[in-house]
Short mmCIF file of C-alpha atoms and ligand atoms in Angstrom, two decimals:
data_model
loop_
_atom_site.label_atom_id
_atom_site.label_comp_id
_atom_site.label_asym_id
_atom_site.label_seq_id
_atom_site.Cartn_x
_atom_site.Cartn_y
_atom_site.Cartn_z
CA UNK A 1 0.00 0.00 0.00
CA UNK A 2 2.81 2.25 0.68
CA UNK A 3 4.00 1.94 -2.46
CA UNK A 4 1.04 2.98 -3.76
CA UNK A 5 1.34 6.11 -2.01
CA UNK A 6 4.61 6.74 -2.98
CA UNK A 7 4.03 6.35 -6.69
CA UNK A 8 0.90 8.31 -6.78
CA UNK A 9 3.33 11.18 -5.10
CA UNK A 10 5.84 10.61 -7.31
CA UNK A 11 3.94 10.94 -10.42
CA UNK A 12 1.38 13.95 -9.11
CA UNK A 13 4.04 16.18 -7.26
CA UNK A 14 7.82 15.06 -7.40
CA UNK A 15 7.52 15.51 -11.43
CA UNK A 16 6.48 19.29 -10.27
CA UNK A 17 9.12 19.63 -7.58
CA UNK A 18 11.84 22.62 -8.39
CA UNK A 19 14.31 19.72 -6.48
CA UNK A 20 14.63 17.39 -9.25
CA UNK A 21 17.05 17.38 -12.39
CA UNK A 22 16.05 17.98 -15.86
CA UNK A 23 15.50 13.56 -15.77
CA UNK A 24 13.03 13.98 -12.75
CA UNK A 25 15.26 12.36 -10.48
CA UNK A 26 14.94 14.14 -6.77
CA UNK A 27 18.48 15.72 -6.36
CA UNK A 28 18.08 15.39 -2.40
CA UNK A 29 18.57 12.11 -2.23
CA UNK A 30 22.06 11.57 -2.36
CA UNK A 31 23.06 14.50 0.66
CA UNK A 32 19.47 14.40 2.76
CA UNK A 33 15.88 12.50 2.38
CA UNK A 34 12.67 14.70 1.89
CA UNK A 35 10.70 14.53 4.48
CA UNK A 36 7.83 12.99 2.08
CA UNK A 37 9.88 9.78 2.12
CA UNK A 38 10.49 10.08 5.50
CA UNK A 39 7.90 10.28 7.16
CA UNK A 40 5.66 8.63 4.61
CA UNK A 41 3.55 6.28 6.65
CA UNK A 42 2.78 9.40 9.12
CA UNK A 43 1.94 11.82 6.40
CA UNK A 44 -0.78 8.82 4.97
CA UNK A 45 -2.16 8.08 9.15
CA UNK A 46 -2.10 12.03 9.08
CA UNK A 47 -4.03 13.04 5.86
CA UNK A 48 -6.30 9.88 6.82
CA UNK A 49 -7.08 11.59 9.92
CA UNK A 50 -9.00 14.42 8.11
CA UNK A 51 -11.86 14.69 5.92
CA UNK A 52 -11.74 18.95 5.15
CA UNK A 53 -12.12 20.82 2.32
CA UNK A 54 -9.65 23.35 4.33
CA UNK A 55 -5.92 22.26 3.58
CA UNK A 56 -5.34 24.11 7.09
CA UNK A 57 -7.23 21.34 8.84
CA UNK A 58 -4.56 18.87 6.92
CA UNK A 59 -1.59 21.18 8.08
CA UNK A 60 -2.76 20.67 11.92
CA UNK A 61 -2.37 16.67 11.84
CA UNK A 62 1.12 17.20 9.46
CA UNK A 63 2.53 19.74 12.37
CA UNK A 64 1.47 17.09 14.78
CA UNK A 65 2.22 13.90 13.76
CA UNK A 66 4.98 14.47 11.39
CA UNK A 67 6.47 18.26 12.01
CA UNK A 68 7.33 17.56 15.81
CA UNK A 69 9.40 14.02 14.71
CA UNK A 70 11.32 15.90 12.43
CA UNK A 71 14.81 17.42 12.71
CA UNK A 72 14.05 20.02 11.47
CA UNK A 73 11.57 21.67 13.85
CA UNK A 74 12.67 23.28 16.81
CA UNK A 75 10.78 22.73 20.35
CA UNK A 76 9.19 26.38 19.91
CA UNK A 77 7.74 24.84 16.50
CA UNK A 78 9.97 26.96 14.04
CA UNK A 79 11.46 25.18 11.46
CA UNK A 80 13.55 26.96 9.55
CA UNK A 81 13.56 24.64 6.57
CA UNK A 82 9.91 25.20 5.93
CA UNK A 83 10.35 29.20 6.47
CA UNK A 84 12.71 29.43 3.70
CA UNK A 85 10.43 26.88 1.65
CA UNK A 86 13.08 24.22 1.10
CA UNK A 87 10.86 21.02 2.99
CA UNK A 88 9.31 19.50 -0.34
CA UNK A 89 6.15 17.96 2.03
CA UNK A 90 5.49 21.23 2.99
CA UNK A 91 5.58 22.68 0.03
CA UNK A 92 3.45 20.82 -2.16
CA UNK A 93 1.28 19.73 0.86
CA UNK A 94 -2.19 20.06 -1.02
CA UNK A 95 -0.90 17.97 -3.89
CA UNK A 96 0.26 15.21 -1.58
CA UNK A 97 -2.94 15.44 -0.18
CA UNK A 98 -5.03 14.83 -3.33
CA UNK A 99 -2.32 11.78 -4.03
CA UNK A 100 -3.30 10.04 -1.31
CA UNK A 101 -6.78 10.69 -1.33
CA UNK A 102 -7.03 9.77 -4.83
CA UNK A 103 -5.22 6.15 -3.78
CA UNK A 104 -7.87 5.75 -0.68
CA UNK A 105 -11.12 6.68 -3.46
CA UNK A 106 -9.92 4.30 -6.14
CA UNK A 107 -9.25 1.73 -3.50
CA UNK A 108 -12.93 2.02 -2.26
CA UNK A 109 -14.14 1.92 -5.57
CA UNK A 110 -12.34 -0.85 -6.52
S1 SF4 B 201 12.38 16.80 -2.86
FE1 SF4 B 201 10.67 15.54 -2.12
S2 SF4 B 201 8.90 16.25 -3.29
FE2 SF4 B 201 10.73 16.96 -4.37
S3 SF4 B 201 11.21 15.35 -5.87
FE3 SF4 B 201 12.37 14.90 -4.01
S4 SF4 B 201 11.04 13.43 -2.88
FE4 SF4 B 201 9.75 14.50 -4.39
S1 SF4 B 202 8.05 21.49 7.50
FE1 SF4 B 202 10.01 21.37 8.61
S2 SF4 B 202 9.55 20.13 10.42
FE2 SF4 B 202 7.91 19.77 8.94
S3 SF4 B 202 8.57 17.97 7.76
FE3 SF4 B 202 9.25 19.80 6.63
S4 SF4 B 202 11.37 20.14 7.32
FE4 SF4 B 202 10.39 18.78 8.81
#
């Protein structure tokens, strides 16, 4: 299932992501991970969580579940990675969240 997940991000927002070369490789792979591979499994229980039209509602379960396990965040909540939009996940948030929604629909309809 995960890898369901991970492909339907891969084809619906890495092939938009200003961090891949002019192949659509991800270029952060080979100094850091993005935090969408990462923390995959918590950004699905997380997105899961919600049922919203309001992406803000989304961003309250990512902050939660994923935000405070990441390196990246301090313990005031700052993270300067996402200030200076460099965290992919954050990023392209909405996008991730229609790729896992759309894997959860077609699964029901299946
Ligand atoms: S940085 Fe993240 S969102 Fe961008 S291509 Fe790499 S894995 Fe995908
Ligand atoms: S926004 Fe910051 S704390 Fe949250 S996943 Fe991205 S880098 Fe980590």
């Amino acid at each position: 299932m995960t890898d369901q997940y991970l492909q339907a991000i891969q084809k619906r927002v890495c092939s938009r992501c200003i961090d891949t070369d002019e192949k659509g490789n991800c270029m952060l792979h080979y100094d850091e991970i993005c935090a969408v591979e990462e923390f995959l499994p918590e950004i699905v229980q997380a997105i899961q969580r919600v049922q919203s039209d309001k992406v803000e509602d989304y961003v309250v379960e990512l902050r939660n579940l994923v935000c405070t396990q990441c390196k990246h965040q301090d313990e005031d909540g700052i993270c300067v990675v996402r200030n200076n939009l460099d965290c992919g996940l954050d990023r392209y948030f909405p996008l991730i969240i229609e790729a896992i929604e759309s894997v959860d629909a077609s699964r029901r309809s299946a």
